[in-house]
Short mmCIF file of C-alpha atoms and ligand atoms in Angstrom, two decimals:
data_model
loop_
_atom_site.label_atom_id
_atom_site.label_comp_id
_atom_site.label_asym_id
_atom_site.label_seq_id
_atom_site.Cartn_x
_atom_site.Cartn_y
_atom_site.Cartn_z
CA MET B 1 23.21 -13.04 -10.99
CA ASN B 2 23.52 -15.02 -8.09
CA PHE B 3 24.32 -14.02 -4.76
CA LEU B 4 24.37 -15.75 -1.16
CA VAL B 5 23.60 -13.49 1.96
CA ILE B 6 25.39 -15.23 4.75
CA ASN B 7 25.38 -14.83 8.88
CA ILE B 8 21.98 -13.23 8.68
CA LYS B 9 21.32 -12.28 12.46
CA GLU B 10 17.35 -13.09 11.92
CA LEU B 11 15.67 -13.98 8.51
CA ILE B 12 12.12 -12.16 9.05
CA GLN B 13 9.15 -13.72 7.40
CA ALA B 14 11.16 -16.92 6.42
CA GLU B 15 8.23 -19.21 5.21
CA PRO B 16 8.78 -22.53 3.21
CA LYS B 17 5.24 -22.41 2.55
CA ALA B 18 4.06 -19.01 2.32
CA ARG B 19 0.55 -18.00 3.98
CA LEU B 20 -1.70 -15.72 2.15
CA LYS B 21 -2.41 -13.80 5.15
CA VAL B 22 -2.09 -13.65 8.75
CA CYS B 23 -4.90 -13.22 11.00
CA GLY B 24 -5.83 -12.50 14.93
CA LYS B 25 -3.24 -14.33 17.13
CA GLN B 26 -1.35 -15.34 14.47
CA MET B 27 -0.25 -11.84 13.65
CA SER B 28 2.13 -11.68 16.83
CA LYS B 29 4.00 -14.63 15.78
CA LEU B 30 6.68 -14.04 13.27
CA PRO B 31 8.62 -16.91 11.35
CA ILE B 32 12.04 -16.50 12.03
CA ILE B 33 15.26 -17.90 11.43
CA LYS B 34 18.43 -16.92 13.73
CA ASP B 35 21.78 -16.79 12.19
CA ALA B 36 20.41 -17.93 8.43
CA PHE B 37 21.89 -17.54 4.84
CA LEU B 38 19.73 -16.57 1.66
CA TYR B 39 20.40 -17.51 -1.41
CA VAL B 40 19.54 -15.62 -4.72
CA GLU B 41 19.63 -16.75 -8.25
CA GLY B 42 18.16 -15.10 -11.26
CA GLY B 43 16.18 -12.27 -9.12
CA ARG B 44 14.17 -15.13 -7.25
CA ILE B 45 14.84 -16.51 -3.64
CA MET B 46 16.38 -19.77 -4.58
CA ASP B 47 16.85 -21.35 -1.03
CA PHE B 48 17.51 -20.23 2.81
CA GLY B 49 17.74 -21.79 5.95
CA PRO B 50 19.97 -21.99 9.13
CA MET B 51 23.78 -21.35 8.38
CA GLU B 52 24.76 -24.50 9.91
CA ASP B 53 23.24 -25.99 6.72
CA MET B 54 26.05 -24.39 4.93
CA ASN B 55 27.87 -27.63 6.02
CA THR B 56 26.48 -29.34 3.68
CA LYS B 57 25.07 -27.08 1.13
CA GLY B 58 28.39 -24.58 1.06
CA GLU B 59 30.21 -25.98 -1.91
CA ARG B 60 27.25 -25.86 -4.10
CA TYR B 61 26.62 -21.97 -3.10
CA PHE B 62 30.02 -20.72 -2.51
CA SER B 63 31.29 -20.92 -5.99
CA MET B 64 34.07 -18.81 -7.92
CA SER B 65 30.32 -16.79 -9.12
CA THR B 66 28.64 -16.25 -6.32
CA LYS B 67 28.61 -13.18 -4.85
CA ILE B 68 28.84 -13.09 -0.80
CA ILE B 69 27.02 -10.57 1.53
CA ASP B 70 27.98 -10.80 4.80
CA ALA B 71 25.23 -9.74 7.16
CA THR B 72 26.43 -10.27 10.70
CA GLY B 73 24.54 -8.57 13.19
CA LYS B 74 21.74 -7.27 10.39
CA TYR B 75 18.23 -8.34 10.02
CA VAL B 76 16.92 -9.50 6.31
CA ILE B 77 13.31 -8.92 6.00
CA PRO B 78 10.95 -8.73 2.79
CA THR B 79 10.23 -5.55 1.42
CA TRP B 80 7.27 -3.17 2.65
CA CYS B 81 4.10 -3.82 0.10
CA ASP B 82 2.48 -0.64 0.21
CA SER B 83 -1.23 -1.27 -0.62
CA HIS B 84 -2.58 1.96 -0.83
CA SER B 85 -1.31 5.11 -2.17
CA HIS B 86 -1.86 8.41 -4.31
CA ILE B 87 1.55 8.90 -5.56
CA VAL B 88 1.17 10.15 -9.22
CA TYR B 89 -0.37 13.65 -8.19
CA ALA B 90 0.72 17.07 -9.55
CA GLY B 91 2.10 19.75 -6.92
CA SER B 92 1.68 19.69 -3.51
CA ARG B 93 -1.38 21.24 -0.96
CA GLU B 94 0.67 22.85 1.87
CA LYS B 95 -1.72 25.94 1.79
CA GLU B 96 -4.70 23.71 2.78
CA PHE B 97 -2.23 21.96 5.89
CA VAL B 98 -2.17 25.53 7.21
CA ASP B 99 -5.69 26.33 6.86
CA LYS B 100 -6.45 22.87 8.57
CA ILE B 101 -3.77 24.05 11.55
CA LYS B 102 -5.69 27.47 11.64
CA GLY B 103 -9.26 25.25 12.14
CA LEU B 104 -10.77 24.36 9.11
CA SER B 105 -11.81 20.71 8.53
CA TYR B 106 -11.11 18.36 5.58
CA GLU B 107 -14.66 18.58 4.74
CA ASP B 108 -14.62 22.77 5.27
CA ILE B 109 -11.72 22.35 2.74
CA ALA B 110 -13.10 20.22 0.47
CA LYS B 111 -16.77 21.88 0.44
CA ARG B 112 -15.05 25.25 -0.88
CA GLY B 113 -13.46 23.35 -3.96
CA GLY B 114 -10.07 22.48 -2.05
CA GLY B 115 -8.98 19.30 -1.28
CA ILE B 116 -9.23 16.64 -4.45
CA LEU B 117 -10.55 19.44 -6.59
CA ASN B 118 -7.69 21.32 -5.85
CA SER B 119 -5.10 18.48 -7.14
CA ALA B 120 -7.97 17.47 -10.19
CA LYS B 121 -7.12 21.39 -11.24
CA LEU B 122 -3.45 20.80 -11.09
CA ILE B 123 -3.04 17.51 -12.94
CA GLN B 124 -5.51 18.86 -15.73
CA LYS B 125 -3.19 21.51 -16.21
CA THR B 126 -0.01 19.04 -15.88
CA SER B 127 1.45 17.22 -18.91
CA GLU B 128 1.62 13.84 -18.81
CA GLU B 129 5.39 13.77 -19.14
CA GLU B 130 5.61 16.18 -15.96
CA LEU B 131 3.32 14.36 -14.09
CA PHE B 132 5.51 11.19 -14.97
CA GLU B 133 8.71 13.29 -13.78
CA GLN B 134 7.25 14.06 -10.45
CA SER B 135 5.96 10.98 -9.70
CA MET B 136 8.84 9.17 -10.22
CA VAL B 137 11.00 11.41 -7.90
CA ARG B 138 8.36 10.03 -5.09
CA LEU B 139 8.81 6.36 -6.30
CA ASN B 140 12.10 6.27 -6.04
CA GLU B 141 12.33 7.99 -2.55
CA VAL B 142 9.95 5.24 -0.97
CA ILE B 143 12.24 2.50 -2.73
CA LYS B 144 14.97 3.91 -0.53
CA LEU B 145 12.65 3.70 2.61
CA GLY B 146 12.10 -0.11 1.72
CA THR B 147 8.60 -0.31 -0.42
CA GLY B 148 8.92 -3.01 -2.83
CA ALA B 149 5.76 -3.11 -4.12
CA ILE B 150 3.03 -0.05 -4.62
CA GLU B 151 -0.13 0.09 -5.65
CA ILE B 152 -1.31 3.69 -7.10
CA LYS B 153 -4.62 5.08 -7.60
CA SER B 154 -5.70 7.74 -10.08
CA GLY B 155 -8.57 9.90 -8.82
CA TYR B 156 -7.36 13.40 -9.41
CA GLY B 157 -8.21 13.70 -13.08
CA LEU B 158 -11.98 13.16 -12.94
CA ASN B 159 -12.68 13.82 -16.41
CA THR B 160 -11.77 11.00 -19.00
CA GLU B 161 -8.90 12.76 -20.37
CA SER B 162 -7.03 13.25 -17.14
CA GLU B 163 -7.89 10.14 -15.81
CA LEU B 164 -6.28 8.27 -18.52
CA LYS B 165 -3.53 10.56 -18.27
CA MET B 166 -2.71 9.16 -14.51
CA LEU B 167 -3.08 5.81 -15.68
CA ARG B 168 -0.77 5.96 -18.40
CA VAL B 169 1.61 7.42 -16.16
CA ILE B 170 1.43 4.58 -13.68
CA ARG B 171 1.49 2.29 -17.04
CA LYS B 172 4.85 3.83 -17.66
CA MET B 173 6.21 3.76 -14.15
CA LYS B 174 5.31 -0.11 -14.24
CA GLU B 175 7.44 -0.29 -17.39
CA GLU B 176 10.32 1.51 -15.99
CA SER B 177 10.76 0.99 -12.11
CA SER B 178 11.61 -2.47 -10.40
CA VAL B 179 9.09 -1.89 -7.88
CA LYS B 180 5.99 -3.94 -8.45
CA ILE B 181 3.01 -1.56 -9.13
CA LYS B 182 -0.81 -2.27 -9.18
CA ALA B 183 -3.34 0.68 -10.57
CA THR B 184 -6.42 1.15 -9.41
CA PHE B 185 -9.16 3.42 -11.07
CA LEU B 186 -10.37 5.71 -8.76
CA GLY B 187 -12.58 7.87 -11.02
CA ALA B 188 -15.46 7.72 -8.18
CA HIS B 189 -12.68 10.02 -5.84
CA ALA B 190 -15.00 13.16 -5.64
CA ILE B 191 -17.88 14.64 -7.35
CA PRO B 192 -15.97 17.20 -10.32
CA SER B 193 -17.38 20.99 -9.84
CA GLU B 194 -18.86 20.54 -13.45
CA PHE B 195 -21.38 18.02 -12.26
CA LYS B 196 -21.56 19.62 -8.68
CA GLU B 197 -25.39 19.84 -9.53
CA ASP B 198 -25.58 16.59 -11.44
CA HIS B 199 -24.27 13.88 -9.51
CA GLU B 200 -26.23 11.18 -11.78
CA GLY B 201 -24.30 12.87 -14.71
CA TYR B 202 -20.77 12.02 -13.41
CA ILE B 203 -21.76 8.47 -12.36
CA ASP B 204 -23.05 7.65 -15.78
CA LEU B 205 -20.04 9.08 -17.37
CA LEU B 206 -18.11 6.58 -14.80
CA ILE B 207 -20.07 3.71 -15.76
CA ASN B 208 -20.69 4.23 -19.47
CA GLU B 209 -17.39 5.84 -20.70
CA MET B 210 -14.44 5.89 -18.24
CA ILE B 211 -14.70 1.92 -16.97
CA PRO B 212 -14.88 0.76 -20.28
CA VAL B 213 -12.18 2.62 -21.96
CA VAL B 214 -9.78 1.98 -18.79
CA ALA B 215 -10.74 -1.86 -18.93
CA GLY B 216 -10.76 -1.96 -22.58
CA GLU B 217 -6.80 -0.53 -22.84
CA GLU B 218 -6.01 -2.51 -19.52
CA LEU B 219 -4.84 0.26 -17.47
CA ALA B 220 -6.20 -0.84 -14.04
CA ASP B 221 -6.19 -3.82 -12.22
CA PHE B 222 -8.52 -2.55 -9.37
CA ILE B 223 -11.56 -0.29 -9.25
CA ASP B 224 -12.14 1.98 -6.19
CA VAL B 225 -14.67 4.13 -5.04
CA PHE B 226 -14.70 6.66 -2.31
CA CYS B 227 -17.37 5.70 -0.59
CA ASP B 228 -18.18 7.98 2.57
CA LYS B 229 -20.27 10.89 3.88
CA GLY B 230 -20.28 13.70 1.34
CA PHE B 231 -19.04 11.76 -1.30
CA PHE B 232 -20.28 8.31 -2.78
CA THR B 233 -23.28 6.84 -1.17
CA PRO B 234 -23.83 2.89 -0.82
CA GLU B 235 -26.00 2.79 -3.43
CA GLN B 236 -23.97 5.04 -6.03
CA THR B 237 -20.76 2.78 -4.81
CA GLU B 238 -22.79 -0.19 -5.75
CA ARG B 239 -23.43 0.40 -9.02
CA ILE B 240 -20.12 1.57 -9.99
CA LEU B 241 -18.57 -1.34 -8.46
CA MET B 242 -20.86 -3.82 -10.60
CA ALA B 243 -19.87 -1.89 -13.63
CA GLY B 244 -16.27 -2.41 -12.57
CA ILE B 245 -16.85 -5.88 -11.70
CA LYS B 246 -18.39 -6.33 -15.25
CA HIS B 247 -15.13 -5.32 -17.04
CA GLY B 248 -12.77 -7.56 -14.40
CA LEU B 249 -12.03 -4.96 -12.30
CA ARG B 250 -11.88 -5.89 -8.57
CA PRO B 251 -12.79 -3.73 -5.69
CA LYS B 252 -10.64 -2.04 -3.32
CA ILE B 253 -12.40 0.58 -1.65
CA HIS B 254 -12.01 3.69 0.42
CA ALA B 255 -14.69 3.34 3.17
CA ASN B 256 -15.91 4.71 6.81
CA GLU B 257 -13.34 7.17 6.88
CA LEU B 258 -15.21 10.22 7.67
CA ALA B 259 -18.40 8.06 9.04
CA LEU B 260 -20.11 4.90 9.44
CA SER B 261 -21.02 4.95 5.92
CA GLY B 262 -21.94 1.73 5.02
CA GLY B 263 -18.80 1.44 2.85
CA ILE B 264 -17.15 -1.84 4.54
CA GLN B 265 -20.57 -3.84 4.32
CA VAL B 266 -20.70 -2.81 0.31
CA GLY B 267 -16.81 -3.76 -0.19
CA VAL B 268 -17.47 -7.08 1.84
CA LYS B 269 -20.94 -7.57 -0.57
CA TYR B 270 -18.64 -6.92 -3.85
CA GLY B 271 -15.90 -9.24 -2.59
CA ALA B 272 -13.29 -6.17 -2.69
CA LEU B 273 -9.74 -7.25 -1.83
CA SER B 274 -9.48 -4.58 0.85
CA VAL B 275 -11.52 -2.22 2.55
CA ASP B 276 -9.41 0.91 3.47
CA HIS B 277 -9.22 3.73 6.02
CA ILE B 278 -12.08 2.33 8.04
CA GLU B 279 -11.64 4.37 10.84
CA TYR B 280 -15.26 4.27 11.91
CA THR B 281 -15.49 0.79 12.65
CA GLY B 282 -18.04 -0.78 15.21
CA ASP B 283 -19.03 -4.25 15.95
CA GLU B 284 -21.20 -4.72 12.77
CA GLU B 285 -18.36 -3.73 10.27
CA ILE B 286 -16.12 -6.56 12.49
CA ASN B 287 -18.66 -9.34 12.26
CA CYS B 288 -19.65 -8.45 8.69
CA LEU B 289 -15.46 -8.51 7.53
CA LEU B 290 -14.77 -12.09 9.51
CA GLU B 291 -14.35 -15.01 7.69
CA THR B 292 -14.50 -12.92 4.27
CA ASP B 293 -11.71 -12.68 1.49
CA THR B 294 -11.41 -8.83 2.11
CA MET B 295 -8.38 -7.38 3.58
CA PRO B 296 -9.13 -4.51 6.49
CA THR B 297 -6.73 -1.72 5.50
CA ILE B 298 -5.74 1.04 7.90
CA LEU B 299 -4.08 4.17 6.80
CA PRO B 300 -2.66 5.72 9.54
CA GLY B 301 -0.99 8.52 7.99
CA ALA B 302 -4.24 9.98 6.93
CA ALA B 303 -5.82 9.64 10.33
CA PHE B 304 -2.62 11.25 12.10
CA PHE B 305 -2.47 13.92 9.35
CA LEU B 306 -6.01 14.70 9.99
CA ASN B 307 -6.29 13.95 13.47
CA MET B 308 -8.98 11.68 12.67
CA PRO B 309 -10.30 9.08 15.37
CA LEU B 310 -8.18 5.92 15.01
CA ALA B 311 -9.78 2.63 13.51
CA PRO B 312 -9.77 0.10 16.45
CA ALA B 313 -6.75 -2.29 15.16
CA ARG B 314 -6.87 -3.91 18.33
CA LYS B 315 -10.13 -4.93 18.68
CA MET B 316 -10.31 -6.44 14.72
CA ILE B 317 -6.91 -8.15 15.63
CA ASP B 318 -8.63 -9.55 19.05
CA ALA B 319 -11.75 -10.49 17.05
CA GLY B 320 -9.48 -12.72 14.40
CA LEU B 321 -9.38 -10.52 11.74
CA PRO B 322 -6.10 -9.62 9.56
CA VAL B 323 -4.99 -6.22 9.37
CA ALA B 324 -3.10 -4.73 6.55
CA LEU B 325 -1.26 -1.00 7.14
CA ALA B 326 -0.60 1.28 4.32
CA SER B 327 0.69 4.93 3.76
CA ASP B 328 -2.20 6.55 1.84
CA TYR B 329 0.66 8.60 0.12
CA ASN B 330 -1.56 11.38 -1.33
CA PRO B 331 -1.39 15.27 -1.31
CA GLY B 332 -4.23 15.93 0.95
CA SER B 333 -4.29 13.57 4.07
CA SER B 334 -0.92 11.42 4.07
CA PRO B 335 1.90 13.70 2.22
CA SER B 336 4.37 10.63 3.24
CA GLY B 337 5.09 7.33 1.77
CA ASN B 338 7.26 5.97 4.68
CA MET B 339 6.04 2.86 5.74
CA ASN B 340 8.91 2.98 8.24
CA LEU B 341 6.74 5.36 10.29
CA ILE B 342 3.73 3.90 9.00
CA MET B 343 4.91 0.96 11.55
CA SER B 344 5.51 3.17 14.10
CA MET B 345 2.44 4.73 14.34
CA GLY B 346 0.46 1.07 14.18
CA CYS B 347 2.41 0.49 17.47
CA ILE B 348 2.40 3.83 19.34
CA ASN B 349 -1.24 4.90 18.20
CA TYR B 350 -2.98 1.37 17.61
CA LYS B 351 -1.26 -0.29 20.13
CA MET B 352 -0.12 -3.17 17.63
CA LEU B 353 2.83 -5.16 18.53
CA PRO B 354 5.85 -5.10 16.47
CA GLU B 355 5.27 -8.55 15.30
CA GLU B 356 1.80 -7.64 13.95
CA VAL B 357 2.98 -4.15 12.22
CA ILE B 358 5.48 -6.22 10.36
CA HIS B 359 2.65 -8.79 9.44
CA ALA B 360 0.70 -5.60 8.52
CA VAL B 361 3.20 -4.30 5.83
CA THR B 362 4.52 -7.26 4.37
CA VAL B 363 2.28 -10.63 4.14
CA ASN B 364 -1.13 -9.04 4.70
CA SER B 365 -0.41 -5.98 2.35
CA ALA B 366 0.69 -8.05 -0.27
CA TYR B 367 -2.54 -9.83 -0.10
CA ALA B 368 -4.41 -6.63 0.08
CA MET B 369 -2.69 -5.72 -3.68
CA GLY B 370 -2.74 -8.91 -5.30
CA VAL B 371 1.00 -9.58 -5.09
CA SER B 372 1.15 -12.77 -2.80
CA GLU B 373 2.81 -14.68 -5.33
CA GLN B 374 5.80 -12.88 -5.78
CA LEU B 375 6.28 -10.59 -2.54
CA GLY B 376 5.30 -10.11 1.28
CA THR B 377 7.23 -13.40 2.87
CA ILE B 378 10.88 -14.78 2.28
CA SER B 379 9.78 -18.14 0.42
CA ILE B 380 11.38 -19.81 -2.69
CA GLY B 381 10.57 -18.94 -6.09
CA LYS B 382 9.56 -15.30 -4.64
CA SER B 383 11.04 -12.42 -6.17
CA ALA B 384 14.27 -11.66 -3.85
CA SER B 385 13.06 -8.12 -3.03
CA PHE B 386 14.06 -7.59 0.45
CA ILE B 387 15.54 -5.16 3.05
CA ILE B 388 19.12 -5.35 4.92
CA THR B 389 18.53 -3.23 7.72
CA LYS B 390 21.71 -1.79 9.52
CA PRO B 391 23.31 -3.36 12.66
CA ILE B 392 20.38 -3.33 15.24
CA PRO B 393 19.98 -4.52 18.52
CA SER B 394 16.25 -5.98 17.69
CA ILE B 395 13.62 -6.60 15.52
CA GLU B 396 11.34 -4.42 18.10
CA PHE B 397 13.96 -1.73 17.25
CA ILE B 398 12.64 -0.59 13.62
CA PRO B 399 9.18 0.70 14.93
CA TYR B 400 10.78 1.81 17.95
CA SER B 401 13.28 4.47 16.64
CA PHE B 402 10.68 6.10 14.74
CA GLY B 403 11.90 8.58 12.21
CA ASN B 404 15.34 6.90 11.85
CA ASN B 405 16.58 5.08 9.02
CA VAL B 406 17.58 1.56 9.88
CA ILE B 407 17.53 0.57 6.18
CA GLU B 408 21.35 -0.38 4.88
CA SER B 409 20.39 -1.53 1.59
CA VAL B 410 17.20 -2.65 -0.12
CA TYR B 411 17.39 -5.03 -3.26
CA LEU B 412 14.59 -5.86 -5.60
CA ASN B 413 14.31 -8.80 -7.84
CA GLY B 414 18.10 -9.63 -6.84
CA LYS B 415 19.19 -5.90 -7.76
CA LEU B 416 20.47 -3.61 -5.21
CA GLN B 417 18.67 -0.43 -5.18
O1 LIG L 1 -7.24 8.42 0.95
N1 LIG L 1 -10.14 9.69 1.37
C1 LIG L 1 -10.03 10.13 -0.17
N2 LIG L 1 -9.01 10.17 -0.47
C2 LIG L 1 -7.90 10.06 -0.13
C3 LIG L 1 -7.14 12.12 0.18
C4 LIG L 1 -7.43 13.01 -1.26
C5 LIG L 1 -6.59 13.91 -1.03
O2 LIG L 1 -7.22 14.64 0.22
O3 LIG L 1 -6.04 14.53 -1.82
C6 LIG L 1 -7.70 9.71 1.19
O4 LIG L 1 -7.21 10.08 2.09
FE1 LIG L 2 -6.57 6.97 -0.22
#
């Protein structure tokens, strides 16, 4: 199917030569074409430019078979890339939410068998089919909210059988959904209760049993470790990452959410594609990230939901770093996958400019999940995965109108969702 979107008020992230990531000051400048068209064929972006080019190109594109979509007053933007999520989970954890309101901390809840271990118990009891159904509901919801790519982690299984169950569910979601999905093995999300007194035993299981099977069955693209106070130490993280790398899994890690844990340094040392959370980031961590291939990724939903200190986004960008934003959609610390809300939080809480948050949820988050070739910008040959907004006054209006839906339609690979 071919179609032409015409009279677009502004075509956002329109880049003839797509950038892989956008750093520092560049993050506040968005490539925009005003009064633009976008031509799609076979699910790919084939051409775009100012409407005045229609004088010369019109004959070619306005053929009988071309469907025309008039976007007068509307913005066209690449779909959001959500580079960090845990949307495959069973049930929900609103009881812990109430415990937190009453004063317990995330760590208190984890210590008494709640938190991640609670989700692990639920996953172990849930069938693969049921887990798939529950996860697809969430996936379909986030598509409507503009998400066109999502990274999904295991990590609520915490034994070989259940970790594989989660990863098979992610694989089935990849097969059945038009959303681009990347899978991450996060067996090192927590120490399961049976290994409470034998952490090394669990690390052995991860390295010698789980990672080889996961990689052998090609169930994951990346490896993740929760490198933080009370979870995995930098030294344990190194060993797990090395095993993953040996099996072809690039690291993407949970780092510095609860403390200056050394996680950022370990991630950089092992060439992580991203280090995520990073609430605890000081000058040393910023310097360590400069000039590397690791994308610092902030998860505003988790910091908001857990009332945690905020990652120093402004300082990072001002130092010349790129920043990506992702939802961290999970039942314990961020039960929402609404990337529009994440953008508003980026502006309101982290003092990022609207242009910066748009970079952070498109080109930079596409990089952070390894999908830059197909997504993240409006560039020729990339997937025709884009959002058409409702008529809105400006691009700043998107993060400004927090909690409201400014999206009129979502196209994934050229198909209206
Ligand atoms: O990214 N920080 C570690 N893991 C998740 C939380 C998981 C949970 O509480 O269920 C996160 O925030
Ligand atoms: Fe997470």
